[in-house]
Amino acid sequence: MLLRVRVTLPDRPGALGQVARTLGVAGADIVQVVVLERLGGRAVDDFTVVWPGASRVERLRAGLAAIPGVQVDGVWRAIGAPVSGGHDAELLAQVAANPADGLGTLVDAVPGLLAADWAAAAVVPADWAARSGSAPQPGLAGGEPAVAYSSWRAPAPLLLPEVTPLRARALTGADQTRYAVAPFGRAGLVLMVARGDTEGLPAAGFHVTEVDRVAQLVRAAAVILGDRLDLVTAPSAVSRS
């Protein structure tokens, strides 16, 4: 199976090689390495590896944790290898080529770009966080956030965390699902990208660089789609987690 392994390690010569050797000894075949951050003598790296399905992931985590100065931030199943920023431009070109389906194209593609489980575009009432027992807002069933579009792996029913105030950020829901959230800046529409723990594998939260990437995609898509976003409907209400 394909795994994503995120580690924080000392930013010094030989540290990356030591991690790579440990992955290899444990039985992992490295497909790709992405450097997310280098700051203050520390680095955050994502390794995408092919891992033998019959092997215990605990052995992999224990081997990495035994390296001095290395911290394992998460290990989770990945749909595919992470892709570079060049694919972002390709995605936006697809959105521009078919704006009628542009929102769905964006939502369907983002999980693959970020090794996430699913994504959804939700319409959030402006007063959701502040309202308590007030009358429903017109156009939204029960005045609750509602899903306009979700990718194929999104759970049903879909439980959303509290996302207001609407700004680009990472957050963790009550069920420990990790989210990256970015608003479109129109009609209360917000993109939510999620990854969760599965099969005992603890997923890492979204790094600031990943949140920035989602926010850039959303801003660009908002410019491309323009007034079309104001016409997005949200037929199904969802609950808060």
Coordinates of C-alpha atoms in Angstrom, one line a residue:
M1 CA 0.0 0.0 0.0
L2 CA 1.0 3.6 -0.5
L3 CA 1.7 5.6 2.7
R4 CA 2.5 9.2 3.4
V5 CA 5.0 9.6 6.3
R6 CA 5.6 13.1 7.8
V7 CA 8.6 13.6 10.0
T8 CA 10.2 16.5 11.7
L9 CA 14.0 16.2 11.7
P10 CA 17.2 18.2 12.4
D11 CA 18.1 20.3 9.4
R12 CA 21.7 19.2 9.2
P13 CA 23.8 17.2 6.7
G14 CA 23.1 13.5 7.0
A15 CA 19.7 13.7 8.8
L16 CA 17.6 13.2 5.7
G17 CA 19.8 10.3 4.6
Q18 CA 19.5 8.6 8.0
V19 CA 15.7 8.8 7.8
A20 CA 15.8 7.4 4.2
R21 CA 18.0 4.5 5.3
T22 CA 15.7 3.7 8.2
L23 CA 12.7 3.7 5.9
G24 CA 14.5 1.3 3.5
V25 CA 15.7 -1.0 6.3
A26 CA 12.1 -1.2 7.6
G27 CA 10.9 -2.3 4.1
A28 CA 9.6 0.9 2.7
D29 CA 10.3 1.9 -1.0
I30 CA 10.5 5.7 -1.2
V31 CA 8.5 7.1 -4.1
Q32 CA 8.9 10.8 -3.4
V33 CA 10.2 13.3 -0.8
V34 CA 8.7 16.8 -0.3
V35 CA 10.2 19.4 2.0
L36 CA 7.4 21.3 3.6
E37 CA 9.5 23.5 5.9
R38 CA 13.1 24.4 6.9
L39 CA 13.2 26.8 9.9
G40 CA 15.2 27.2 13.0
G41 CA 17.4 24.3 12.5
R42 CA 14.5 21.9 11.9
A43 CA 12.8 20.5 8.7
V44 CA 9.5 19.0 8.1
D45 CA 9.5 16.4 5.3
D46 CA 6.8 14.3 3.7
F47 CA 7.9 10.8 2.4
T48 CA 5.6 8.9 0.1
V49 CA 6.5 5.2 0.3
V50 CA 5.3 1.9 -0.9
W51 CA 4.8 -0.3 2.2
P52 CA 4.3 -4.1 2.2
G53 CA 0.7 -4.6 3.2
A54 CA 1.6 -7.6 5.4
S55 CA 4.1 -5.6 7.5
R56 CA 3.2 -3.8 10.6
V57 CA 3.4 0.0 10.4
E58 CA 4.4 0.2 14.1
R59 CA 7.8 -1.2 13.1
L60 CA 8.2 1.7 10.7
R61 CA 7.2 4.3 13.3
A62 CA 9.4 2.8 15.9
G63 CA 12.4 2.8 13.7
L64 CA 12.0 6.5 12.8
A65 CA 11.3 7.5 16.4
A66 CA 14.6 5.8 17.4
I67 CA 16.6 8.3 15.3
P68 CA 17.9 11.1 17.6
G69 CA 16.0 14.3 17.0
V70 CA 13.4 12.8 14.7
Q71 CA 9.7 13.1 15.4
V72 CA 7.0 11.2 13.5
D73 CA 4.2 13.7 12.9
G74 CA 1.9 11.3 11.0
V75 CA 1.5 8.1 8.9
W76 CA -1.5 7.7 6.7
R77 CA -2.7 6.0 3.6
A78 CA -2.3 8.0 0.4
I79 CA -4.4 7.7 -2.8
G80 CA -1.4 8.6 -4.9
A81 CA 2.0 10.2 -4.8
P82 CA 1.8 14.0 -4.0
V83 CA 2.0 16.2 -7.1
S84 CA 3.8 19.4 -7.6
G85 CA 2.5 22.9 -8.0
G86 CA 2.6 22.5 -11.8
H87 CA -0.6 20.4 -11.4
D88 CA -2.3 23.3 -9.7
A89 CA -2.0 25.4 -12.9
E90 CA -3.4 22.4 -14.9
L91 CA -6.3 22.1 -12.5
L92 CA -7.1 25.8 -12.8
A93 CA -7.0 25.5 -16.6
Q94 CA -9.6 22.8 -16.4
V95 CA -11.8 25.0 -14.2
A96 CA -11.5 27.8 -16.7
A97 CA -12.2 25.5 -19.7
N98 CA -15.5 24.3 -18.2
P99 CA -16.7 26.9 -15.7
A100 CA -20.1 25.4 -15.5
D101 CA -18.6 22.4 -13.7
G102 CA -15.7 24.4 -12.3
L103 CA -16.5 24.0 -8.6
G104 CA -17.0 20.3 -8.9
T105 CA -13.7 19.9 -10.8
L106 CA -11.9 21.8 -8.1
V107 CA -13.4 19.8 -5.2
D108 CA -12.8 16.4 -6.9
A109 CA -9.1 17.2 -7.7
V110 CA -7.9 18.8 -4.4
P111 CA -7.8 15.6 -2.3
G112 CA -5.4 14.0 -4.8
L113 CA -3.1 17.1 -4.8
L114 CA -2.7 17.0 -1.0
A115 CA -2.9 13.3 -0.1
A116 CA -6.2 13.9 1.6
D117 CA -9.3 11.7 1.9
W118 CA -12.0 14.0 0.6
A119 CA -13.1 17.6 0.0
A120 CA -16.4 19.5 0.1
A121 CA -17.6 23.0 -0.8
A122 CA -20.0 24.1 1.9
V123 CA -22.2 27.2 2.2
V124 CA -21.9 28.6 5.7
P125 CA -24.4 31.1 7.2
A126 CA -22.6 34.3 8.2
D127 CA -24.0 34.1 11.7
W128 CA -23.5 30.3 12.2
A129 CA -21.0 30.7 15.1
A130 CA -22.9 33.4 16.9
R131 CA -26.5 32.1 16.5
S132 CA -28.1 30.1 19.2
G133 CA -31.6 28.9 18.7
S134 CA -32.6 31.7 16.3
A135 CA -34.8 31.3 13.3
P136 CA -33.3 29.5 10.2
Q137 CA -31.7 31.7 7.6
P138 CA -33.7 31.8 4.3
G139 CA -32.3 29.5 1.7
L140 CA -30.5 27.1 4.1
A141 CA -32.3 24.2 5.6
G142 CA -32.4 24.7 9.4
G143 CA -29.9 27.6 9.0
E144 CA -27.1 25.1 9.2
P145 CA -24.1 24.8 6.8
A146 CA -25.0 22.8 3.7
V147 CA -22.9 21.0 1.2
A148 CA -23.0 22.3 -2.3
Y149 CA -20.6 19.6 -3.7
S150 CA -18.5 16.9 -2.2
S151 CA -15.9 14.5 -3.6
W152 CA -16.6 10.8 -4.0
R153 CA -14.9 9.7 -0.7
A154 CA -16.7 12.1 1.5
P155 CA -18.6 10.4 4.4
A156 CA -22.4 10.3 4.6
P157 CA -23.8 11.9 6.6
L158 CA -21.2 14.6 6.4
L159 CA -20.3 16.2 9.8
L160 CA -18.7 19.6 9.5
P161 CA -16.6 21.2 12.3
E162 CA -17.1 24.8 13.3
V163 CA -15.4 26.8 10.5
T164 CA -16.2 30.4 11.3
P165 CA -14.6 32.9 11.3
L166 CA -14.1 32.1 7.6
R167 CA -10.3 32.4 6.9
A168 CA -7.7 30.1 5.5
R169 CA -6.5 27.8 8.3
A170 CA -6.0 24.3 9.5
L171 CA -8.2 22.8 12.2
T172 CA -9.2 19.5 13.9
G173 CA -12.8 18.4 14.3
A174 CA -14.2 16.7 17.4
D175 CA -13.7 13.3 15.7
Q176 CA -10.0 14.2 15.1
T177 CA -10.5 14.6 11.4
R178 CA -7.9 17.1 10.2
Y179 CA -9.1 19.9 7.9
A180 CA -7.7 22.7 5.7
V181 CA -10.3 25.4 5.2
A182 CA -10.3 28.3 2.7
P183 CA -13.2 30.6 1.9
F184 CA -14.0 31.7 -1.6
G185 CA -15.0 35.2 -0.3
R186 CA -18.5 34.9 -1.9
A187 CA -21.9 33.8 -0.7
G188 CA -20.5 32.1 2.4
L189 CA -18.8 29.4 0.2
V190 CA -15.9 27.6 1.7
L191 CA -13.7 24.7 0.6
M192 CA -12.9 22.1 3.2
V193 CA -10.2 19.4 2.6
A194 CA -10.0 16.5 5.1
R195 CA -7.8 13.7 6.1
G196 CA -8.6 11.3 9.0
D197 CA -7.1 8.4 10.9
T198 CA -7.8 5.0 9.3
E199 CA -6.8 1.5 10.2
G200 CA -4.9 2.8 13.2
L201 CA -2.8 5.1 11.1
P202 CA -2.6 8.6 12.6
A203 CA -2.9 11.2 9.9
A204 CA -0.9 14.5 10.1
G205 CA -2.6 17.8 10.3
F206 CA -2.4 20.2 7.3
H207 CA 0.9 22.1 7.3
V208 CA 0.8 25.8 6.7
T209 CA 2.2 25.3 3.2
E210 CA -0.6 23.0 2.4
V211 CA -3.2 25.5 3.7
D212 CA -1.6 28.2 1.7
R213 CA -1.8 26.0 -1.4
V214 CA -5.5 25.4 -0.9
A215 CA -6.1 29.1 -0.3
Q216 CA -4.2 30.0 -3.5
L217 CA -6.3 27.5 -5.5
V218 CA -9.5 28.8 -4.0
R219 CA -8.6 32.5 -4.7
A220 CA -7.7 31.7 -8.3
A221 CA -10.9 29.6 -8.8
A222 CA -13.0 32.4 -7.4
V223 CA -11.5 34.8 -9.9
I224 CA -12.2 32.4 -12.8
L225 CA -15.7 31.5 -11.7
G226 CA -16.7 34.9 -10.6
D227 CA -20.5 35.5 -10.3
R228 CA -21.2 31.8 -10.9
L229 CA -20.2 31.2 -7.3
D230 CA -23.1 33.4 -6.1
L231 CA -25.5 31.0 -7.9
V232 CA -24.2 27.9 -6.1
T233 CA -27.0 26.1 -4.2
A234 CA -26.7 23.9 -1.2
P235 CA -29.4 21.3 -1.3
S236 CA -28.4 19.1 1.6
A237 CA -28.0 20.4 5.2
V238 CA -25.3 18.8 7.3
S239 CA -24.6 18.7 11.0
R240 CA -21.8 20.0 13.1
S241 CA -19.3 17.6 14.6

